[in-house]
Coordinates of C-alpha atoms in Angstrom, one line a residue:
Chain M
M193 CA 39.5 2.2 19.3
E194 CA 40.9 -0.4 21.3
K195 CA 43.3 -3.2 20.4
I196 CA 41.3 -6.1 19.0
N197 CA 41.9 -9.6 20.6
T198 CA 42.1 -12.1 17.9
T199 CA 42.7 -15.2 20.0
S200 CA 39.7 -15.3 22.5
K201 CA 37.1 -17.8 21.4
T202 CA 34.1 -15.8 23.0
Q203 CA 35.1 -12.7 20.7
P204 CA 33.1 -12.2 17.5
P205 CA 35.0 -12.2 14.1
I206 CA 37.4 -9.3 13.5
Y207 CA 35.2 -7.6 10.9
I208 CA 32.3 -7.5 13.4
Q209 CA 34.6 -6.2 16.2
I210 CA 35.6 -3.4 13.7
S211 CA 32.1 -2.7 12.9
Q212 CA 31.1 -2.5 16.4
D213 CA 33.8 0.1 16.9
L214 CA 32.5 2.1 14.0
R215 CA 29.1 1.8 15.1
N216 CA 29.8 3.0 18.6
L217 CA 31.5 6.2 17.1
I218 CA 28.6 7.0 15.1
I219 CA 26.0 6.5 17.9
K220 CA 28.1 8.5 20.2
G221 CA 28.2 11.4 17.8
H222 CA 31.8 11.3 16.8
F223 CA 30.8 11.0 13.2
Q224 CA 27.6 12.6 12.4
Q225 CA 25.1 12.2 9.5
G226 CA 27.1 12.9 6.3
D227 CA 30.4 12.5 7.7
Q228 CA 32.8 10.3 6.1
I229 CA 33.9 7.2 8.3
P230 CA 37.5 5.8 7.9
T231 CA 38.3 4.5 4.5
E232 CA 39.1 1.0 3.9
D233 CA 42.9 1.5 3.7
E234 CA 42.6 3.5 7.1
L235 CA 40.8 0.5 8.7
V236 CA 43.6 -1.7 7.1
M237 CA 46.5 0.2 8.8
K238 CA 44.8 1.1 12.0
Y239 CA 43.7 -2.7 12.6
G240 CA 46.0 -4.6 10.7
V241 CA 43.8 -6.6 8.9
S242 CA 43.3 -7.5 5.1
R243 CA 41.3 -5.3 2.7
M244 CA 38.6 -7.9 2.6
T245 CA 38.0 -7.8 6.4
A246 CA 38.0 -4.0 6.4
R247 CA 35.2 -4.1 3.6
N248 CA 33.3 -6.5 5.5
A249 CA 33.2 -4.5 8.3
V250 CA 31.8 -1.4 6.5
T251 CA 29.3 -3.8 4.7
E252 CA 27.9 -4.7 8.2
L253 CA 26.9 -0.9 8.6
V254 CA 25.8 -0.5 5.0
N255 CA 23.3 -3.4 5.4
E256 CA 22.0 -1.9 8.7
G257 CA 21.5 1.5 7.0
L258 CA 23.9 3.4 9.3
V259 CA 26.3 4.4 6.3
F260 CA 26.2 4.5 2.4
R261 CA 29.0 4.0 0.0
V262 CA 30.0 6.5 -2.6
H263 CA 31.7 5.1 -5.4
G264 CA 35.5 5.9 -5.2
K265 CA 35.0 8.2 -2.2
G266 CA 34.4 5.9 0.7
A267 CA 31.6 5.6 3.1
F268 CA 29.5 8.2 4.9
V269 CA 26.8 8.2 7.8
A270 CA 23.5 7.9 6.4
R271 CA 21.7 8.1 9.9
A272 CA 23.0 7.8 13.3
K273 CA 20.0 5.7 14.4
L274 CA 20.4 1.9 16.0
Q275 CA 18.4 -0.5 14.1
R276 CA 16.3 -2.8 16.0
S277 CA 14.1 -5.7 14.8
L278 CA 10.5 -5.6 15.8
N279 CA 10.2 -9.4 14.6
K280 CA 12.2 -10.6 17.8
I281 CA 11.3 -10.4 21.4
T282 CA 14.4 -9.4 22.6
G283 CA 15.4 -7.0 25.6
F284 CA 17.5 -3.7 25.2
H285 CA 20.5 -5.1 27.1
Q286 CA 20.9 -8.0 24.9
D287 CA 20.2 -6.1 21.7
M288 CA 22.8 -3.5 22.4
L289 CA 25.4 -6.0 23.4
E290 CA 25.0 -7.9 20.2
M291 CA 25.6 -4.6 18.4
G292 CA 28.9 -4.2 20.4
L293 CA 27.7 -1.4 22.6
N294 CA 27.8 -0.8 26.3
P295 CA 24.2 -0.9 27.8
K296 CA 23.5 0.4 31.3
A297 CA 20.3 0.8 33.3
R298 CA 19.5 2.9 36.3
V299 CA 16.5 1.9 38.6
L300 CA 14.6 5.0 39.5
D301 CA 12.1 3.1 41.3
F302 CA 11.3 -0.4 42.5
E303 CA 8.1 -1.1 44.5
K304 CA 6.0 -4.1 45.3
R305 CA 2.6 -3.3 45.5
L306 CA -1.3 -4.2 44.7
P307 CA -2.1 -4.2 41.0
T308 CA -4.1 -1.3 39.6
E309 CA -7.7 -2.2 38.2
K310 CA -6.1 -2.1 34.6
E311 CA -3.4 -4.3 35.7
C312 CA -5.4 -6.8 37.0
H313 CA -7.3 -7.0 33.9
R314 CA -4.3 -7.2 31.4
L315 CA -2.3 -9.6 33.5
N316 CA -5.4 -11.6 34.6
L317 CA -4.6 -11.1 38.2
R318 CA -6.7 -11.2 41.6
K319 CA -6.8 -8.0 43.3
Y320 CA -4.6 -9.3 46.2
N321 CA -1.9 -10.5 43.7
K322 CA 0.8 -8.1 44.2
V323 CA 3.1 -7.0 41.3
F324 CA 6.6 -5.6 41.1
S325 CA 6.8 -2.3 39.4
I326 CA 10.1 -1.1 38.0
K327 CA 11.2 2.2 36.5
R328 CA 14.4 2.4 34.6
I329 CA 16.5 4.7 32.7
R330 CA 18.4 2.9 29.6
Y331 CA 21.6 4.2 28.8
I332 CA 24.5 3.6 26.3
D333 CA 27.6 4.3 28.1
E334 CA 26.5 7.6 29.9
I335 CA 23.8 8.8 27.1
P336 CA 20.3 8.4 28.1
F337 CA 18.4 6.3 25.1
G338 CA 15.3 5.4 26.8
Y339 CA 12.7 5.0 29.8
Q340 CA 10.7 1.8 30.6
E341 CA 8.2 0.8 33.0
L342 CA 7.9 -2.8 34.0
I343 CA 5.0 -4.6 35.9
V344 CA 5.4 -8.3 36.7
P345 CA 3.2 -10.4 39.1
E346 CA 5.3 -11.2 42.2
F347 CA 4.0 -14.9 41.8
Q348 CA 5.5 -15.2 38.4
A349 CA 9.1 -13.9 39.2
P350 CA 9.3 -14.1 42.9
K351 CA 13.0 -13.5 43.2
L352 CA 12.8 -10.4 40.9
D353 CA 13.7 -8.2 44.0
S354 CA 16.7 -9.9 44.5
L355 CA 18.1 -9.3 40.9
N356 CA 20.2 -6.6 40.1
L357 CA 18.0 -4.9 37.4
E358 CA 20.9 -2.5 36.6
T359 CA 22.9 -5.3 35.0
E360 CA 20.5 -8.3 34.9
S361 CA 17.8 -8.8 32.4
L362 CA 14.2 -9.9 33.1
Y363 CA 13.9 -11.9 30.2
S364 CA 17.1 -14.1 31.1
Y365 CA 15.8 -14.7 34.7
L366 CA 12.4 -15.8 33.3
K367 CA 14.2 -18.3 31.1
D368 CA 16.4 -19.4 34.1
I369 CA 13.3 -20.3 36.1
D370 CA 11.8 -22.1 33.2
K371 CA 9.2 -19.6 32.3
P372 CA 10.7 -18.3 28.9
I373 CA 8.4 -15.8 27.1
K374 CA 6.9 -17.3 24.1
N375 CA 5.2 -14.4 22.6
A376 CA 4.1 -10.8 22.7
E377 CA 1.5 -8.3 21.5
Q378 CA 3.0 -4.7 21.1
R379 CA 1.4 -1.4 20.4
M380 CA 3.6 1.6 18.9
E381 CA 3.1 5.4 19.1
A382 CA 5.0 8.5 18.1
V383 CA 4.8 10.8 20.7
M384 CA 6.2 14.0 22.4
D385 CA 6.5 13.9 26.0
A386 CA 7.7 16.7 28.2
H387 CA 7.8 14.6 31.3
I388 CA 9.7 11.6 30.0
A389 CA 12.2 14.4 28.4
E390 CA 12.8 15.9 31.6
V391 CA 13.3 12.5 33.3
L392 CA 16.0 11.7 30.5
G393 CA 17.6 15.2 30.3
T394 CA 17.0 15.2 26.6
P395 CA 15.6 18.0 24.5
V396 CA 11.8 18.4 24.5
E397 CA 11.6 18.6 20.7
I398 CA 12.8 14.9 20.1
P399 CA 9.8 12.6 19.4
F400 CA 9.8 9.2 21.3
F401 CA 8.7 5.8 20.2
F402 CA 6.3 4.7 22.9
F403 CA 5.7 0.9 23.1
D404 CA 3.1 -0.9 25.1
R405 CA 4.0 -4.6 25.3
T406 CA 2.3 -7.4 26.9
S407 CA 4.1 -10.8 27.0
Y408 CA 3.0 -14.2 27.5
L409 CA 4.4 -17.5 28.5
V410 CA 4.1 -20.9 26.6
D411 CA 0.5 -21.4 28.2
G412 CA -0.7 -18.1 27.2
T413 CA -0.5 -16.6 30.8
P414 CA 0.4 -12.8 30.7
V415 CA 3.6 -12.4 32.6
E416 CA 4.8 -8.8 31.7
L417 CA 3.4 -5.3 30.9
L418 CA 6.2 -3.3 29.8
H419 CA 5.6 0.6 28.8
S420 CA 9.0 2.0 27.1
Y421 CA 10.0 5.3 25.6
F422 CA 13.0 5.2 23.3
R423 CA 14.3 8.2 21.6
G424 CA 13.2 8.7 18.1
D425 CA 16.6 10.5 17.3
K426 CA 18.4 7.4 18.3
F427 CA 16.4 4.4 16.9
S428 CA 14.6 2.9 13.9
Y429 CA 12.7 -0.3 13.8
T430 CA 12.4 -2.9 11.1
V431 CA 9.6 -5.3 10.4
S432 CA 9.4 -8.0 8.0
L433 CA 6.1 -8.6 6.7
S434 CA 4.5 -11.6 4.5
N435 CA 1.2 -12.4 3.0
Chain C
M1422 CA -25.2 8.6 12.5
E1423 CA -27.1 7.2 9.5
K1424 CA -29.9 4.6 9.2
I1425 CA -28.5 1.3 9.0
N1426 CA -29.1 -1.2 6.4
T1427 CA -29.9 -4.6 7.7
T1428 CA -31.0 -6.4 4.6
S1429 CA -28.0 -5.8 2.3
K1430 CA -25.7 -9.1 2.0
T1431 CA -22.7 -7.0 1.6
Q1432 CA -23.0 -4.9 4.9
P1433 CA -21.1 -6.0 7.9
P1434 CA -23.0 -7.3 11.0
I1435 CA -25.0 -4.6 12.7
Y1436 CA -22.9 -4.4 15.8
I1437 CA -19.8 -3.7 13.4
Q1438 CA -21.6 -1.1 11.6
I1439 CA -22.3 0.6 14.9
S1440 CA -18.7 0.4 16.1
Q1441 CA -17.8 1.9 12.8
D1442 CA -20.2 4.8 13.3
L1443 CA -18.7 5.4 16.8
R1444 CA -15.2 5.2 15.6
N1445 CA -15.9 7.7 12.9
L1446 CA -17.0 10.2 15.5
I1447 CA -14.1 9.5 17.8
I1448 CA -11.5 9.9 14.9
K1449 CA -13.2 13.1 13.6
G1450 CA -12.9 14.6 17.1
H1451 CA -16.6 14.5 17.9
F1452 CA -15.7 12.6 21.0
Q1453 CA -12.4 13.4 22.4
Q1454 CA -9.8 11.7 24.9
G1455 CA -11.8 11.3 28.1
D1456 CA -15.2 12.0 26.8
Q1457 CA -18.0 9.3 27.3
I1458 CA -19.5 7.8 24.2
P1459 CA -23.1 6.9 24.1
T1460 CA -24.1 4.4 26.6
E1461 CA -25.4 1.0 25.7
D1462 CA -29.1 2.3 26.5
E1463 CA -28.6 5.2 24.1
L1464 CA -27.3 3.0 21.4
V1465 CA -30.3 0.6 21.9
M1466 CA -32.9 3.4 21.4
K1467 CA -30.8 5.0 18.6
Y1468 CA -30.3 2.1 16.5
G1469 CA -33.3 -0.3 17.6
V1470 CA -31.0 -3.2 18.5
S1471 CA -31.0 -5.4 21.4
R1472 CA -28.5 -4.7 24.3
M1473 CA -26.3 -7.5 23.4
T1474 CA -25.7 -5.9 19.9
A1475 CA -24.9 -2.6 21.6
R1476 CA -22.6 -4.1 24.0
N1477 CA -20.9 -6.0 21.2
A1478 CA -20.3 -2.7 19.3
V1479 CA -18.6 -1.1 22.2
T1480 CA -16.5 -4.1 22.8
E1481 CA -14.9 -3.8 19.2
L1482 CA -13.7 -0.3 20.1
V1483 CA -12.5 -1.4 23.8
N1484 CA -10.6 -4.4 21.9
E1485 CA -8.8 -1.8 19.8
G1486 CA -8.0 0.4 22.6
L1487 CA -9.9 3.3 21.5
V1488 CA -12.3 3.3 24.5
F1489 CA -12.3 1.9 27.9
R1490 CA -15.1 0.9 30.3
V1491 CA -15.8 2.3 33.8
H1492 CA -17.8 -0.3 35.8
G1493 CA -21.4 1.2 36.3
K1494 CA -20.7 4.4 34.2
G1495 CA -20.2 3.5 30.7
A1496 CA -17.4 3.9 28.1
F1497 CA -14.8 6.7 27.6
V1498 CA -12.6 7.7 24.7
A1499 CA -9.0 6.3 25.8
R1500 CA -7.0 7.8 23.0
A1501 CA -8.4 9.0 19.6
K1502 CA -5.8 7.0 17.4
L1503 CA -6.6 4.6 14.8
Q1504 CA -4.8 1.0 15.3
R1505 CA -3.1 -0.4 12.2
S1506 CA -1.4 -3.9 12.2
L1507 CA 2.3 -4.1 10.9
N1508 CA 1.9 -7.9 10.4
K1509 CA -0.4 -7.2 7.5
I1510 CA 1.0 -6.1 4.2
T1511 CA -2.0 -3.9 3.4
G1512 CA -2.7 -0.7 1.9
F1513 CA -4.0 2.7 3.6
H1514 CA -7.2 2.5 1.4
Q1515 CA -8.2 -1.0 2.4
D1516 CA -7.4 -0.7 6.0
M1517 CA -9.5 2.5 6.1
L1518 CA -12.5 1.0 4.5
E1519 CA -12.2 -2.1 6.7
M1520 CA -12.7 0.3 9.8
G1521 CA -15.8 1.9 8.0
L1522 CA -13.9 5.1 7.5
N1523 CA -14.0 7.1 4.2
P1524 CA -10.4 7.2 2.6
K1525 CA -9.4 9.6 0.1
A1526 CA -6.1 10.4 -1.9
R1527 CA -4.9 13.5 -3.7
V1528 CA -2.1 13.0 -6.3
L1529 CA 0.2 15.8 -5.8
D1530 CA 2.8 14.7 -8.5
F1531 CA 2.8 11.8 -10.9
E1532 CA 6.0 11.4 -13.1
K1533 CA 7.7 8.9 -15.2
R1534 CA 11.4 9.4 -15.1
L1535 CA 14.9 7.7 -15.1
P1536 CA 15.7 6.1 -11.5
T1537 CA 18.1 7.7 -9.0
E1538 CA 21.3 5.5 -8.2
K1539 CA 19.7 4.7 -4.9
E1540 CA 16.5 3.5 -6.7
C1541 CA 18.5 1.4 -9.0
H1542 CA 20.1 -0.3 -6.3
R1543 CA 17.2 -1.0 -4.2
L1544 CA 14.9 -1.9 -7.0
N1545 CA 17.4 -4.0 -9.0
L1546 CA 17.0 -1.6 -11.9
R1547 CA 19.3 -0.8 -15.0
K1548 CA 19.7 3.1 -15.3
Y1549 CA 17.6 3.0 -18.3
N1550 CA 14.6 1.3 -16.6
K1551 CA 12.1 4.1 -16.0
V1552 CA 10.0 4.4 -12.9
F1553 CA 6.6 6.0 -11.9
S1554 CA 6.9 8.3 -9.2
I1555 CA 3.7 9.4 -7.2
K1556 CA 3.2 11.6 -4.5
R1557 CA -0.1 11.6 -2.6
I1558 CA -1.9 13.0 0.4
R1559 CA -4.0 10.6 2.2
Y1560 CA -7.3 11.9 3.8
I1561 CA -10.0 10.3 5.8
D1562 CA -13.0 12.7 4.7
E1563 CA -11.4 16.1 4.4
I1564 CA -8.8 15.7 7.1
P1565 CA -5.1 15.0 6.1
F1566 CA -3.7 11.7 7.6
G1567 CA -0.5 11.2 5.9
Y1568 CA 1.7 11.7 3.1
Q1569 CA 3.5 8.8 0.7
E1570 CA 5.7 8.7 -2.0
L1571 CA 5.7 5.8 -4.4
I1572 CA 8.4 4.5 -6.7
V1573 CA 7.3 1.6 -9.0
P1574 CA 9.3 0.3 -12.2
E1575 CA 7.4 1.0 -15.2
F1576 CA 8.0 -2.4 -16.6
Q1577 CA 6.2 -4.3 -13.5
A1578 CA 3.0 -2.0 -13.8
P1579 CA 2.8 -0.8 -17.2
K1580 CA -0.7 0.6 -16.9
L1581 CA -0.1 2.5 -13.7
D1582 CA -0.6 6.0 -15.3
S1583 CA -3.9 4.9 -16.5
L1584 CA -5.3 4.1 -13.1
N1585 CA -7.1 6.8 -11.0
L1586 CA -4.7 6.8 -8.0
E1587 CA -7.3 8.9 -6.0
T1588 CA -9.6 6.1 -5.9
E1589 CA -7.6 3.0 -6.9
S1590 CA -5.1 0.9 -5.2
L1591 CA -1.7 -0.1 -6.5
Y1592 CA -1.9 -3.5 -4.4
S1593 CA -5.3 -4.3 -6.1
Y1594 CA -3.8 -3.4 -9.5
L1595 CA -0.9 -5.8 -9.1
K1596 CA -3.0 -8.4 -7.9
D1597 CA -5.1 -7.9 -10.9
I1598 CA -2.0 -8.4 -13.4
D1599 CA -1.0 -11.4 -11.4
K1600 CA 1.8 -10.0 -9.6
P1601 CA 0.6 -10.1 -6.0
I1602 CA 3.0 -8.6 -3.4
K1603 CA 4.3 -11.5 -1.3
N1604 CA 6.4 -9.9 1.2
A1605 CA 7.9 -6.6 2.5
E1606 CA 10.7 -5.2 4.5
Q1607 CA 9.8 -2.0 6.4
R1608 CA 11.7 0.4 8.7
M1609 CA 10.1 2.9 10.9
E1610 CA 11.3 6.1 12.5
A1611 CA 9.6 8.7 14.7
V1612 CA 10.3 12.1 13.3
M1613 CA 9.4 15.8 13.3
D1614 CA 9.2 17.2 9.7
A1615 CA 8.2 20.7 9.2
H1616 CA 8.1 20.2 5.3
I1617 CA 5.7 17.3 5.5
A1618 CA 3.7 19.2 8.2
E1619 CA 3.5 22.1 5.8
V1620 CA 2.4 19.7 2.9
L1621 CA -0.4 18.4 4.9
G1622 CA -1.4 21.5 6.6
T1623 CA -0.7 20.1 10.3
P1624 CA 0.7 21.7 13.3
V1625 CA 4.6 21.3 13.2
E1626 CA 4.6 19.9 16.7
I1627 CA 2.9 16.6 15.7
P1628 CA 5.6 13.9 15.2
F1629 CA 5.1 11.5 12.3
F1630 CA 5.8 7.8 11.8
F1631 CA 8.1 7.5 8.8
F1632 CA 7.9 4.3 7.1
D1633 CA 10.4 3.1 4.4
R1634 CA 9.1 0.0 2.8
T1635 CA 10.4 -2.2 -0.1
S1636 CA 7.9 -4.7 -1.3
Y1637 CA 8.8 -7.8 -3.2
L1638 CA 6.9 -10.2 -5.4
V1639 CA 6.8 -14.1 -5.1
D1640 CA 9.9 -14.5 -7.0
G1641 CA 11.7 -12.0 -4.8
T1642 CA 11.7 -9.2 -7.1
P1643 CA 11.5 -5.9 -5.6
V1644 CA 8.5 -4.1 -7.0
E1645 CA 7.9 -1.1 -4.9
L1646 CA 9.5 1.7 -2.7
L1647 CA 7.2 3.3 -0.4
H1648 CA 8.0 6.4 1.8
S1649 CA 5.1 7.2 4.1
Y1650 CA 4.5 9.8 6.7
F1651 CA 1.7 9.2 9.0
R1652 CA 0.5 11.3 11.8
G1653 CA 1.7 10.2 15.2
D1654 CA -1.6 11.9 16.9
K1655 CA -3.9 9.8 14.6
F1656 CA -2.3 6.3 14.4
S1657 CA -0.8 3.6 16.7
Y1658 CA 0.7 0.4 15.0
T1659 CA 0.5 -3.1 16.6
V1660 CA 2.8 -5.9 16.0
S1661 CA 2.6 -9.6 17.2
L1662 CA 5.8 -11.1 18.0
S1663 CA 6.6 -14.7 18.8
N1664 CA 9.9 -16.7 19.6

């Protein structure tokens, strides 16, 4: 755990920073399911914070289901899975940053090409409208967490090929050029996929969430097809439903 | 395929009935991924309907991603998975009926007991508030599609033990006693689970969607904990997102 900067105005509150440190240690496997995480006393000592701050840090992790408290004993890892919301249209990069993690991407393939018949249909394209097709592995630090294939019409995002897609986000770029994504339709499957496991270098017995997303601009134009595979042993997804 | 009743007022439109027949055949494995389904000409002959009606029936299945059309050739099975919406709070029984399928349930275990510490916490109960705990296998016809554990406080649904939970729905019962479910929070995981596979009698290499749902009444009282395992080879889930 690193020394926490209490002065910078861009830093989140200290209890959030402590919860980020702890989350990081859980996600990287330093603490595993069933392990006890540092007690509030230990956090008070380590970070030089009040007991209330230490308690709030742990409560953050309790609220997202990462740890549970046992009365009089402390807090233990419930499941070492990151929790993402399905109610928000956000990218992997932004979500991970907000959790205090260190997201990375490696571009496996970037091409500009003619669309397939299916892509024409789903993106409302003419046969001669070229698309960018980008394949990326998503990491947290050095650990592969997922694989994504992105299809975007060239005329919607003409400068996409000058973006550094290992560090920059399509969604931010679209916002910058006044084409923010308004809504999306997403389908999820639970799958085994030996090919994706090989690409990621993960054990074949890990199931993946497969997401098939179509994203739309304010005027209803489809602007993105996104096929994602995220590790079932690393993620869970929440959704709020109302009648 | 059975003869279609065109007179009853409770029947859906004919094109929906034809799409239900076809969906049934796909889900039961009569047509598998990549197989061609009957052509529009064949549907016209078989059901004695117009070409437009036959076309509409196939379009239903195209729209839910079950089949895709190949120009000049016909329609083929894209994936033999049922599509359910995550945006609606509906039960399995109702969803399957709406797709024209034949849902069944088998109660493995029904008990009235004191709540666990976790259940007390999540359902806002006192230690002495008893709960109903119900374990059910969900079928379509004779094929197991999922497993569910339901926890409901006795005082919220006092007659639950006189309900036939193989044919009747908790959600309908709650509506009948003026306690309709207003909203829910749901967490999803993609998991392998040898125990659940054994209970269902399904191959161990099939991944499951695991759902952990808490449902709330209009006044915010939690009324249900529902743990569900649904077969990843039989279901996909859609969600609409907006910013």
